[in-house]
Structures are given as C-alpha cells and as structure tokens.
Amino acid sequence: MKTRLYSFLSQTSLKVVVCLLLLSGASFFVRAQETAYRFYFPQGHAVIDSTYMSNSATMAQFRELLRTTDLSNLESVVIEAGSSPEGGEALNNRLAVARGEALGAFLQKILPDLSDSKVTVRYNGEDWAGLRFAVEKDQDLDPKLRSRILEILDGKLSVKAKKSRLQALSGYKRVADKYYPELRYAFLYLSYGVPAPELPDLDYEINLVEEDLLIPVLRPLEVNTPVVPLESYRYFNKPILAVSTNVLYDLAITPNVALEIPVGKHWSLWTEYTFPWWVTKGNDRAWEILKWDVGVRYWLQGGRSKDPMDILKGHYIGLDLSGGYYDIEPHHKGWQGEFQLAGLEYGYAWALGKAWRLDAYLGLGWMGSHYRYYEAMEEDTHLLYQHSAKLNWFGPVKAGVSIKYIFNYRTAGRKK
C-alpha cells in the first residue's frame, strides 16, 4: 500500500514538475532568441529617416543581423508603435498607426517571403505609460516637478485635461523636449531559433501557452500595407479668443477690457466692459461709469491663407448694443443716469505679427438716457436734486484705438 502510494505521489510530482518546467520554459522554446530594434520619428512624421537620432546605428545593426543570421526560421515578428502626447489625440493615434505601417512595409521589402501570419502589430497611440515610466525613473528631474507630473498622469482626468495641466507647468517645455522624442517610435521585435520540442505523454492534456499570450495580437499586418507618409500633416496655432483694451479710453483714465471670439474666418462675437469709478477725496468731482457692450462683427477680408491665425485683420463692419450707468460730477454739480446705445461701427485692424492687432474704429448710432441733474451742497457732502430729463442722441457714439492679443493653442492637422 505504501509502495503504491509512493509511486502515485512520485508520478504525480513528476508530472507537476514537468508541467512547471515546460510552462516556465515556454518563452525560451518559443522565442529562443529575440532581437529588438527601435526607430525614432520627427514630430508629426511617419517616414523612417535613417539620419534621425539613433536610426543610423539601428539600421546598421539590422543590416548586420541580415548579413550574419539566417532568418528563414523566423518564428514571429512584433511591431509596436507610439506617439508623444501633444497636439490632437486623433492625429497622434493616426501617427502611431502610420509609423507601425511604415516599419511593416520596410520589413516586407527586406523579407518579401515573410508570412503575414507571423506578423503582429501593436499600436500604443499616445504613449502615456512610456511618459510616466520616463518621468518616474529620471533621478535628475526636480522632485516637486516629478511629483506634480505623476499626480497629473495618475489622476482620473480626460486626455485633454491632462495635456492642459501638463502644459501649464513651469517646467513643461524642458520635460517635453527631454522625453517626447523618445515616445515617437516604432519597435521591431524579431523572434527566431529552435522550435519547441515535442511534449512527453503525461496521460492528460496540457494547454501550453504559446504566441497568443506571449505576444498580444491586436491586428495582423496586411500584405502590401501601404506606407502612409504624414508629411502632409503639420502643427499650427489655432485661435481661441482675443483680449483688447481701448487705448483712447485708457488715456482718459477710463479702464476697459474687451473679449472677442472668432467664428470662422469672417465673423466674430465680442463684448466690452468699461468701468471707471473715480471720486476725488473731497467729493467735489466724480467720474463713475459702468458700461457693458455686446456685438457682432463681419470681417470683409477674412483669412486669405490656410493659417488659422490669419483672422481679425483688415476692414470690418459691426453691430453694437450697450447699456450702463453713470455719475459725472465736474465740480459741485453733476448728472446721474442710465443709458442705452445701438449703433453700427466700421473699423480696420492691422496685423502686428501672428497674435497682435492694432484696431481703429468709429461707431454711429443712437443713444438714449434718462438722467437726474443735481448740485452739491455743504462742501459736497450732500447732493441736492434739481430736475430730471431725457436725452436722445443720433451721431457718433463710440471711437477707439485698441491693442488686441489673440490667445491660441497648438494643434495639428493636414496641410491643404
């Protein structure tokens, strides 16, 4: 009985040990030898350039492999491609795909007899994991900056929010210049060597893990996959809104600020807030105005080029609606009231570079006001009401010379 039990346990232990050895050695047998090559790409490109970064050395190593190694027993090929997380997410994902396809097409030219069933392609898109790994292992990076970057990367944020917060960091440019070139890549893994030996008969079936688990299959590379050069893509600045101030008002000690949102090439929506609120120490003079403007403008020239920043310049016409409150006291007497304004404006804006504009304009229309006239008594500590009246005015209602700056963000798209 003991002998039978010992024999059973010995056979069972042997089976377990053999299974464990086979499973642990599966990667060795299936991929007895593996070589990896990494190609880099310039920002926005997916064409292999042998002169870029370390591509020349990588290409030389690959040629040496072809010269010294028989790849007829090639077991598998894995292509992995990624892009850096700047610009538009859709384009970056397309860049990763195109880089993988470019490397696949290059490989097919060198190994035309390679079966497409042995080729696997993995697209990482925007390689956030690669960025996190690079930041975490970099001991030269400022600890506070590293902590802040990792906090953003690990946070439950949208891709757009992550990019926005990263770009707002004071050290973002240094980080991008250091890490991002490494994330614009295409890897080539070649597995070749002895095949897996036949398994001994262990009286029951063993489902040995093979290529399907060792190398994740996301999409097989089609034969004759075309190379898709993305040289037709470029990075550019796209406008968000413009901020301006009327210099003529500023010189009259009348602070103001205006916001303008471009809508296409020919239209813009704008709003302005004017807010002088001055009273002399002796209360004998006052210059208090609160005024809100809204309007729409049509730019006759529009953008003549394909540059999205080629806007808000040249001739324009617009509609202006405004209203507000005022208290004006030149000296010991004054007027308080409310007003409304409606008018048409004409202006011209000169481009002072990509983002700056000098804008001059004049408005004609109607202004109505209901005001109260008063005089100051007892050393201006009391205002004595005199009478009320209404005012209707037709003629010039606004004028200005504004300095304008167009805020923008960097994105990418196809050249037209």
Short mmCIF file of C-alpha atoms in Angstrom, two decimals:
data_model
loop_
_atom_site.label_atom_id
_atom_site.label_comp_id
_atom_site.label_asym_id
_atom_site.label_seq_id
_atom_site.Cartn_x
_atom_site.Cartn_y
_atom_site.Cartn_z
CA MET A 1 0.00 0.00 0.00
CA LYS A 2 2.84 2.41 0.89
CA THR A 3 4.70 1.43 -2.27
CA ARG A 4 1.66 2.17 -4.44
CA LEU A 5 1.03 5.46 -2.64
CA TYR A 6 4.70 6.45 -3.01
CA SER A 7 4.61 5.50 -6.70
CA PHE A 8 1.44 7.57 -7.23
CA LEU A 9 2.86 10.57 -5.43
CA SER A 10 6.16 10.29 -7.29
CA GLN A 11 4.43 10.12 -10.68
CA THR A 12 2.11 12.99 -9.79
CA SER A 13 5.03 15.10 -8.53
CA LEU A 14 6.96 14.34 -11.67
CA LYS A 15 4.04 15.47 -13.80
CA VAL A 16 3.68 18.69 -11.83
CA VAL A 17 7.40 19.41 -12.03
CA VAL A 18 7.48 18.72 -15.77
CA CYS A 19 4.46 20.97 -16.31
CA LEU A 20 6.03 23.77 -14.34
CA LEU A 21 9.30 23.40 -16.23
CA LEU A 22 7.51 23.43 -19.57
CA LEU A 23 5.43 26.45 -18.66
CA SER A 24 8.39 28.37 -17.30
CA GLY A 25 10.48 27.44 -20.32
CA ALA A 26 7.75 28.14 -22.88
CA SER A 27 9.09 31.59 -23.64
CA PHE A 28 12.58 30.15 -24.14
CA PHE A 29 11.46 27.44 -26.52
CA VAL A 30 9.08 29.61 -28.49
CA ARG A 31 11.41 32.61 -28.56
CA ALA A 32 14.83 31.05 -28.16
CA GLN A 33 16.44 34.24 -29.41
CA GLU A 34 14.97 37.72 -29.69
CA THR A 35 16.32 40.94 -31.16
CA ALA A 36 14.71 44.36 -30.80
CA TYR A 37 15.24 47.46 -32.92
CA ARG A 38 13.84 50.90 -32.18
CA PHE A 39 13.33 53.58 -34.82
CA TYR A 40 12.50 57.20 -33.98
CA PHE A 41 10.45 59.73 -35.91
CA PRO A 42 10.44 63.54 -36.03
CA GLN A 43 7.39 65.26 -34.59
CA GLY A 44 4.39 64.87 -36.91
CA HIS A 45 6.13 62.41 -39.26
CA ALA A 46 5.82 58.70 -40.02
CA VAL A 47 8.54 58.18 -42.62
CA ILE A 48 11.65 56.29 -41.48
CA ASP A 49 14.61 58.68 -41.68
CA SER A 50 17.92 56.85 -41.30
CA THR A 51 19.66 60.11 -40.31
CA TYR A 52 17.31 60.97 -37.42
CA MET A 53 18.50 60.44 -33.82
CA SER A 54 19.92 56.90 -33.44
CA ASN A 55 18.23 55.47 -36.54
CA SER A 56 21.54 55.24 -38.41
CA ALA A 57 23.09 52.97 -35.79
CA THR A 58 19.90 50.93 -35.52
CA MET A 59 19.79 50.46 -39.28
CA ALA A 60 23.44 49.33 -39.29
CA GLN A 61 22.71 46.76 -36.58
CA PHE A 62 19.74 45.47 -38.53
CA ARG A 63 21.82 45.12 -41.72
CA GLU A 64 24.46 43.22 -39.73
CA LEU A 65 21.77 40.84 -38.49
CA LEU A 66 20.62 40.20 -42.05
CA ARG A 67 24.21 39.56 -43.12
CA THR A 68 25.10 37.16 -40.32
CA THR A 69 21.84 35.43 -39.46
CA ASP A 70 19.59 33.06 -41.34
CA LEU A 71 16.08 34.34 -40.71
CA SER A 72 14.39 31.51 -42.59
CA ASN A 73 13.35 30.04 -39.23
CA LEU A 74 11.85 33.33 -38.05
CA GLU A 75 9.20 32.45 -35.53
CA SER A 76 7.42 35.77 -35.10
CA VAL A 77 7.63 39.49 -35.71
CA VAL A 78 6.07 42.11 -33.46
CA ILE A 79 5.84 45.77 -34.45
CA GLU A 80 4.94 48.27 -31.74
CA ALA A 81 4.46 51.97 -32.46
CA GLY A 82 3.58 55.07 -30.45
CA SER A 83 3.42 58.84 -30.43
CA SER A 84 4.08 61.64 -27.97
CA PRO A 85 1.09 63.19 -26.16
CA GLU A 86 1.00 66.67 -27.65
CA GLY A 87 -1.37 68.13 -30.23
CA GLY A 88 -4.63 66.40 -31.17
CA GLU A 89 -5.29 62.90 -29.83
CA ALA A 90 -6.87 61.67 -33.09
CA LEU A 91 -3.84 62.68 -35.14
CA ASN A 92 -1.42 61.18 -32.62
CA ASN A 93 -3.27 57.86 -32.80
CA ARG A 94 -3.07 58.03 -36.58
CA LEU A 95 0.62 58.80 -36.35
CA ALA A 96 1.21 55.67 -34.27
CA VAL A 97 -0.66 53.55 -36.84
CA ALA A 98 1.23 55.09 -39.76
CA ARG A 99 4.60 54.57 -38.06
CA GLY A 100 3.82 50.92 -37.46
CA GLU A 101 2.70 50.50 -41.06
CA ALA A 102 5.80 52.27 -42.35
CA LEU A 103 8.06 49.89 -40.42
CA GLY A 104 5.96 46.93 -41.58
CA ALA A 105 6.28 47.98 -45.21
CA PHE A 106 10.04 48.39 -44.77
CA LEU A 107 10.28 44.88 -43.32
CA GLN A 108 8.26 43.38 -46.15
CA LYS A 109 10.67 44.84 -48.70
CA ILE A 110 13.63 43.22 -46.95
CA LEU A 111 11.88 39.91 -46.17
CA PRO A 112 9.36 39.51 -49.01
CA ASP A 113 8.73 35.84 -48.18
CA LEU A 114 7.73 36.58 -44.60
CA SER A 115 4.28 35.23 -43.90
CA ASP A 116 1.86 37.86 -42.66
CA SER A 117 0.54 35.32 -40.14
CA LYS A 118 3.80 35.72 -38.23
CA VAL A 119 3.50 39.49 -38.01
CA THR A 120 1.69 41.22 -35.17
CA VAL A 121 1.25 44.98 -34.82
CA ARG A 122 0.54 46.80 -31.57
CA TYR A 123 -0.41 50.49 -31.60
CA ASN A 124 0.09 52.39 -28.36
CA GLY A 125 -1.29 55.69 -29.65
CA GLU A 126 -0.27 58.47 -27.28
CA ASP A 127 2.21 56.62 -25.07
CA TRP A 128 1.22 57.93 -21.66
CA ALA A 129 2.65 54.82 -19.99
CA GLY A 130 6.03 55.48 -21.61
CA LEU A 131 5.95 59.08 -20.45
CA ARG A 132 5.16 58.04 -16.89
CA PHE A 133 7.97 55.49 -16.86
CA ALA A 134 10.49 58.04 -18.14
CA VAL A 135 9.43 60.65 -15.56
CA GLU A 136 9.47 58.19 -12.67
CA LYS A 137 12.95 56.79 -13.41
CA ASP A 138 14.62 60.15 -14.12
CA GLN A 139 16.63 60.92 -10.99
CA ASP A 140 17.79 64.27 -12.39
CA LEU A 141 14.26 65.64 -12.52
CA ASP A 142 13.23 68.10 -9.81
CA PRO A 143 11.32 66.03 -7.19
CA LYS A 144 8.49 68.55 -6.90
CA LEU A 145 8.05 68.66 -10.67
CA ARG A 146 8.16 64.86 -10.87
CA SER A 147 5.56 64.56 -8.14
CA ARG A 148 3.29 67.06 -9.87
CA ILE A 149 3.62 65.34 -13.26
CA LEU A 150 2.90 61.90 -11.80
CA GLU A 151 -0.10 63.32 -9.95
CA ILE A 152 -1.49 64.59 -13.26
CA LEU A 153 -0.71 61.37 -15.14
CA ASP A 154 -2.27 59.16 -12.44
CA GLY A 155 -5.31 61.37 -11.94
CA LYS A 156 -8.73 60.47 -13.26
CA LEU A 157 -8.68 63.17 -15.93
CA SER A 158 -9.56 63.29 -19.55
CA VAL A 159 -6.72 63.29 -22.08
CA LYS A 160 -7.46 66.91 -22.90
CA ALA A 161 -7.37 67.90 -19.22
CA LYS A 162 -4.05 66.09 -18.69
CA LYS A 163 -2.46 67.90 -21.61
CA SER A 164 -3.78 71.24 -20.42
CA ARG A 165 -2.42 70.77 -16.89
CA LEU A 166 0.95 69.50 -18.11
CA GLN A 167 1.34 72.47 -20.43
CA ALA A 168 0.57 74.82 -17.54
CA LEU A 169 3.58 73.55 -15.55
CA SER A 170 6.55 75.90 -15.46
CA GLY A 171 8.95 73.10 -16.46
CA TYR A 172 6.76 71.61 -19.17
CA LYS A 173 8.92 72.65 -22.13
CA ARG A 174 12.04 71.07 -20.65
CA VAL A 175 10.08 67.90 -19.91
CA ALA A 176 8.62 67.74 -23.41
CA ASP A 177 11.98 68.39 -25.08
CA LYS A 178 13.61 65.65 -22.99
CA TYR A 179 11.02 62.86 -23.05
CA TYR A 180 8.75 63.33 -26.05
CA PRO A 181 11.31 62.47 -28.79
CA GLU A 182 11.69 59.02 -27.16
CA LEU A 183 7.93 58.45 -27.44
CA ARG A 184 7.78 58.91 -31.23
CA TYR A 185 8.90 55.42 -32.15
CA ALA A 186 8.32 52.13 -33.88
CA PHE A 187 9.78 48.97 -32.29
CA LEU A 188 10.67 45.83 -34.24
CA TYR A 189 10.93 42.55 -32.30
CA LEU A 190 12.29 39.52 -34.17
CA SER A 191 11.98 36.07 -32.57
CA TYR A 192 13.91 33.19 -34.10
CA GLY A 193 15.70 29.98 -33.04
CA VAL A 194 14.91 26.42 -32.15
CA PRO A 195 11.24 25.37 -32.15
CA ALA A 196 9.56 23.95 -29.06
CA PRO A 197 10.26 20.24 -28.56
CA GLU A 198 7.53 17.61 -28.52
CA LEU A 199 5.88 17.25 -25.11
CA PRO A 200 6.05 13.90 -23.29
CA ASP A 201 2.87 11.92 -22.89
CA LEU A 202 1.58 12.69 -19.40
CA ASP A 203 -1.80 10.92 -19.80
CA TYR A 204 -3.68 14.22 -19.79
CA GLU A 205 -3.83 17.32 -21.99
CA ILE A 206 -1.61 20.35 -21.28
CA ASN A 207 -2.69 23.62 -22.93
CA LEU A 208 0.74 25.14 -23.36
CA VAL A 209 0.71 28.92 -23.61
CA GLU A 210 2.16 29.97 -26.94
CA GLU A 211 2.29 33.06 -29.11
CA ASP A 212 -1.29 34.18 -28.50
CA LEU A 213 -0.40 35.07 -24.91
CA LEU A 214 3.30 35.81 -25.18
CA ILE A 215 2.71 38.39 -27.90
CA PRO A 216 -0.71 40.14 -27.76
CA VAL A 217 -2.32 40.10 -31.19
CA LEU A 218 -4.20 43.33 -31.84
CA ARG A 219 -4.24 43.45 -35.63
CA PRO A 220 -2.32 41.34 -38.19
CA LEU A 221 -0.34 43.37 -40.69
CA GLU A 222 -1.84 43.00 -44.11
CA VAL A 223 0.36 42.06 -47.02
CA ASN A 224 1.47 45.05 -49.08
CA THR A 225 0.34 47.50 -46.43
CA PRO A 226 1.00 50.93 -47.97
CA VAL A 227 3.33 53.34 -46.28
CA VAL A 228 1.32 56.42 -45.26
CA PRO A 229 3.70 59.36 -45.00
CA LEU A 230 2.34 62.07 -42.77
CA GLU A 231 4.47 64.82 -44.22
CA SER A 232 1.16 66.34 -45.27
CA TYR A 233 0.45 66.98 -41.58
CA ARG A 234 1.76 69.96 -39.68
CA TYR A 235 1.46 71.61 -36.30
CA PHE A 236 -0.05 75.08 -36.10
CA ASN A 237 -1.64 77.56 -33.71
CA LYS A 238 -5.41 77.82 -33.55
CA PRO A 239 -7.14 80.90 -32.07
CA ILE A 240 -9.35 80.73 -29.00
CA LEU A 241 -10.26 84.34 -28.18
CA ALA A 242 -8.84 87.85 -28.37
CA VAL A 243 -8.40 90.30 -25.48
CA SER A 244 -8.09 94.03 -26.12
CA THR A 245 -8.22 97.43 -24.49
CA ASN A 246 -9.24 100.81 -25.98
CA VAL A 247 -6.16 102.98 -25.61
CA LEU A 248 -8.17 106.21 -26.08
CA TYR A 249 -10.32 105.33 -23.09
CA ASP A 250 -7.24 104.35 -21.07
CA LEU A 251 -5.67 107.74 -21.74
CA ALA A 252 -8.87 109.33 -20.42
CA ILE A 253 -8.45 107.33 -17.19
CA THR A 254 -11.32 105.08 -18.26
CA PRO A 255 -10.20 101.46 -17.81
CA ASN A 256 -11.81 98.92 -20.11
CA VAL A 257 -11.37 95.39 -21.41
CA ALA A 258 -12.92 93.58 -24.37
CA LEU A 259 -13.16 89.90 -25.33
CA GLU A 260 -13.65 88.74 -28.91
CA ILE A 261 -14.32 85.19 -30.09
CA PRO A 262 -13.59 84.35 -33.76
CA VAL A 263 -16.31 82.37 -35.52
CA GLY A 264 -14.84 81.02 -38.72
CA LYS A 265 -12.84 83.33 -40.97
CA HIS A 266 -15.34 86.20 -41.39
CA TRP A 267 -17.30 86.56 -38.14
CA SER A 268 -16.58 87.36 -34.53
CA LEU A 269 -18.59 87.91 -31.35
CA TRP A 270 -17.36 90.45 -28.85
CA THR A 271 -18.17 92.04 -25.53
CA GLU A 272 -16.65 95.02 -23.69
CA TYR A 273 -16.74 96.22 -20.10
CA THR A 274 -15.89 99.85 -19.21
CA PHE A 275 -15.52 100.60 -15.50
CA PRO A 276 -14.03 103.95 -14.39
CA TRP A 277 -15.12 104.62 -10.81
CA TRP A 278 -13.23 107.63 -9.59
CA VAL A 279 -14.23 110.11 -6.86
CA THR A 280 -11.92 112.81 -5.54
CA LYS A 281 -11.05 112.89 -1.89
CA GLY A 282 -13.19 115.96 -1.30
CA ASN A 283 -16.19 114.50 -3.20
CA ASP A 284 -16.24 117.58 -5.40
CA ARG A 285 -15.62 115.63 -8.61
CA ALA A 286 -16.75 112.21 -9.81
CA TRP A 287 -16.12 110.12 -12.91
CA GLU A 288 -18.11 106.91 -12.49
CA ILE A 289 -19.29 104.85 -15.45
CA LEU A 290 -20.29 101.22 -15.71
CA LYS A 291 -20.91 100.20 -19.33
CA TRP A 292 -21.47 96.82 -20.98
CA ASP A 293 -21.26 96.25 -24.74
CA VAL A 294 -22.10 93.24 -26.88
CA GLY A 295 -21.81 92.99 -30.62
CA VAL A 296 -21.08 91.04 -33.76
CA ARG A 297 -18.54 91.88 -36.46
CA TYR A 298 -18.12 90.82 -40.05
CA TRP A 299 -14.55 90.84 -41.37
CA LEU A 300 -14.55 91.64 -45.08
CA GLN A 301 -11.11 90.19 -45.77
CA GLY A 302 -11.41 87.04 -43.72
CA GLY A 303 -8.48 84.64 -43.73
CA ARG A 304 -6.86 84.67 -47.15
CA SER A 305 -4.37 81.96 -46.25
CA LYS A 306 -4.81 78.49 -44.75
CA ASP A 307 -3.27 79.65 -41.47
CA PRO A 308 -5.99 79.62 -38.75
CA MET A 309 -4.33 82.69 -37.18
CA ASP A 310 -4.92 84.70 -40.37
CA ILE A 311 -8.04 86.35 -38.89
CA LEU A 312 -9.32 89.56 -37.25
CA LYS A 313 -7.50 91.89 -39.59
CA GLY A 314 -8.42 94.25 -42.39
CA HIS A 315 -11.77 96.04 -42.82
CA TYR A 316 -14.82 95.10 -40.79
CA ILE A 317 -18.34 96.31 -40.01
CA GLY A 318 -20.32 95.54 -36.88
CA LEU A 319 -23.42 95.96 -34.77
CA ASP A 320 -23.08 97.32 -31.23
CA LEU A 321 -25.63 97.21 -28.39
CA SER A 322 -24.77 98.59 -24.97
CA GLY A 323 -26.13 99.99 -21.77
CA GLY A 324 -24.97 101.20 -18.40
CA TYR A 325 -25.00 103.65 -15.54
CA TYR A 326 -23.08 106.91 -14.94
CA ASP A 327 -22.43 109.56 -12.31
CA ILE A 328 -20.47 112.53 -13.70
CA GLU A 329 -19.67 115.50 -11.46
CA PRO A 330 -17.22 118.03 -13.00
CA HIS A 331 -17.30 120.37 -9.97
CA HIS A 332 -20.03 120.93 -7.38
CA LYS A 333 -22.73 119.79 -9.84
CA GLY A 334 -23.35 116.68 -11.88
CA TRP A 335 -25.57 114.19 -13.68
CA GLN A 336 -26.63 110.70 -12.72
CA GLY A 337 -28.49 108.38 -15.03
CA GLU A 338 -28.86 105.24 -17.13
CA PHE A 339 -28.28 104.96 -20.85
CA GLN A 340 -28.78 102.62 -23.79
CA LEU A 341 -26.97 102.59 -27.11
CA ALA A 342 -27.42 100.95 -30.50
CA GLY A 343 -25.20 101.61 -33.48
CA LEU A 344 -23.18 100.43 -36.44
CA GLU A 345 -19.42 100.51 -36.45
CA TYR A 346 -16.68 100.45 -39.02
CA GLY A 347 -13.07 99.60 -38.29
CA TYR A 348 -9.76 98.44 -39.62
CA ALA A 349 -7.23 96.17 -37.91
CA TRP A 350 -3.54 95.95 -38.71
CA ALA A 351 -1.64 92.72 -38.02
CA LEU A 352 1.35 93.22 -35.74
CA GLY A 353 2.57 89.67 -36.06
CA LYS A 354 0.69 86.38 -35.68
CA ALA A 355 -1.20 87.21 -32.50
CA TRP A 356 -1.15 91.01 -32.10
CA ARG A 357 -3.51 93.52 -33.76
CA LEU A 358 -3.87 97.30 -33.79
CA ASP A 359 -7.55 98.13 -34.23
CA ALA A 360 -9.11 101.54 -35.03
CA TYR A 361 -12.89 102.03 -35.24
CA LEU A 362 -15.75 104.52 -35.19
CA GLY A 363 -19.42 103.95 -34.38
CA LEU A 364 -22.55 105.85 -35.41
CA GLY A 365 -26.00 105.33 -33.97
CA TRP A 366 -28.50 106.28 -31.27
CA MET A 367 -28.03 106.83 -27.56
CA GLY A 368 -30.87 107.40 -25.12
CA SER A 369 -30.57 108.42 -21.47
CA HIS A 370 -32.77 109.32 -18.54
CA TYR A 371 -30.71 111.48 -16.18
CA ARG A 372 -31.05 113.48 -12.95
CA TYR A 373 -29.30 116.81 -12.53
CA TYR A 374 -28.01 117.74 -9.06
CA GLU A 375 -25.89 120.33 -7.29
CA ALA A 376 -23.61 119.74 -4.34
CA MET A 377 -24.31 121.48 -1.01
CA GLU A 378 -22.34 121.91 2.24
CA GLU A 379 -18.89 121.29 0.90
CA ASP A 380 -20.05 118.47 -1.40
CA THR A 381 -21.23 116.22 1.43
CA HIS A 382 -24.86 116.41 0.17
CA LEU A 383 -26.31 116.33 -3.34
CA LEU A 384 -29.37 118.44 -3.99
CA TYR A 385 -31.65 117.15 -6.73
CA GLN A 386 -32.67 119.81 -9.25
CA HIS A 387 -34.58 118.17 -12.10
CA SER A 388 -34.80 115.15 -14.42
CA ALA A 389 -34.70 114.96 -18.22
CA LYS A 390 -34.34 112.59 -21.16
CA LEU A 391 -31.73 112.68 -23.86
CA ASN A 392 -31.88 111.26 -27.38
CA TRP A 393 -28.72 111.49 -29.44
CA PHE A 394 -28.07 110.49 -33.06
CA GLY A 395 -24.49 110.65 -34.29
CA PRO A 396 -21.08 109.33 -33.22
CA VAL A 397 -21.50 107.04 -30.23
CA LYS A 398 -18.10 105.37 -29.96
CA ALA A 399 -14.50 105.63 -31.13
CA GLY A 400 -11.40 103.71 -30.27
CA VAL A 401 -7.88 102.59 -30.98
CA SER A 402 -7.34 99.17 -29.43
CA ILE A 403 -4.40 96.89 -28.82
CA LYS A 404 -5.50 93.28 -29.23
CA TYR A 405 -3.86 89.94 -28.45
CA ILE A 406 -5.20 86.62 -29.79
CA PHE A 407 -4.83 83.70 -27.40
CA ASN A 408 -4.28 80.38 -29.16
CA TYR A 409 -3.31 76.77 -28.63
CA ARG A 410 -1.11 74.36 -30.54
CA THR A 411 -2.73 71.56 -32.50
CA ALA A 412 -2.14 69.57 -35.64
CA GLY A 413 -3.91 68.85 -38.90
CA ARG A 414 -3.49 68.06 -42.55
CA LYS A 415 -1.99 70.57 -44.93
CA LYS A 416 -4.39 71.65 -47.66
#
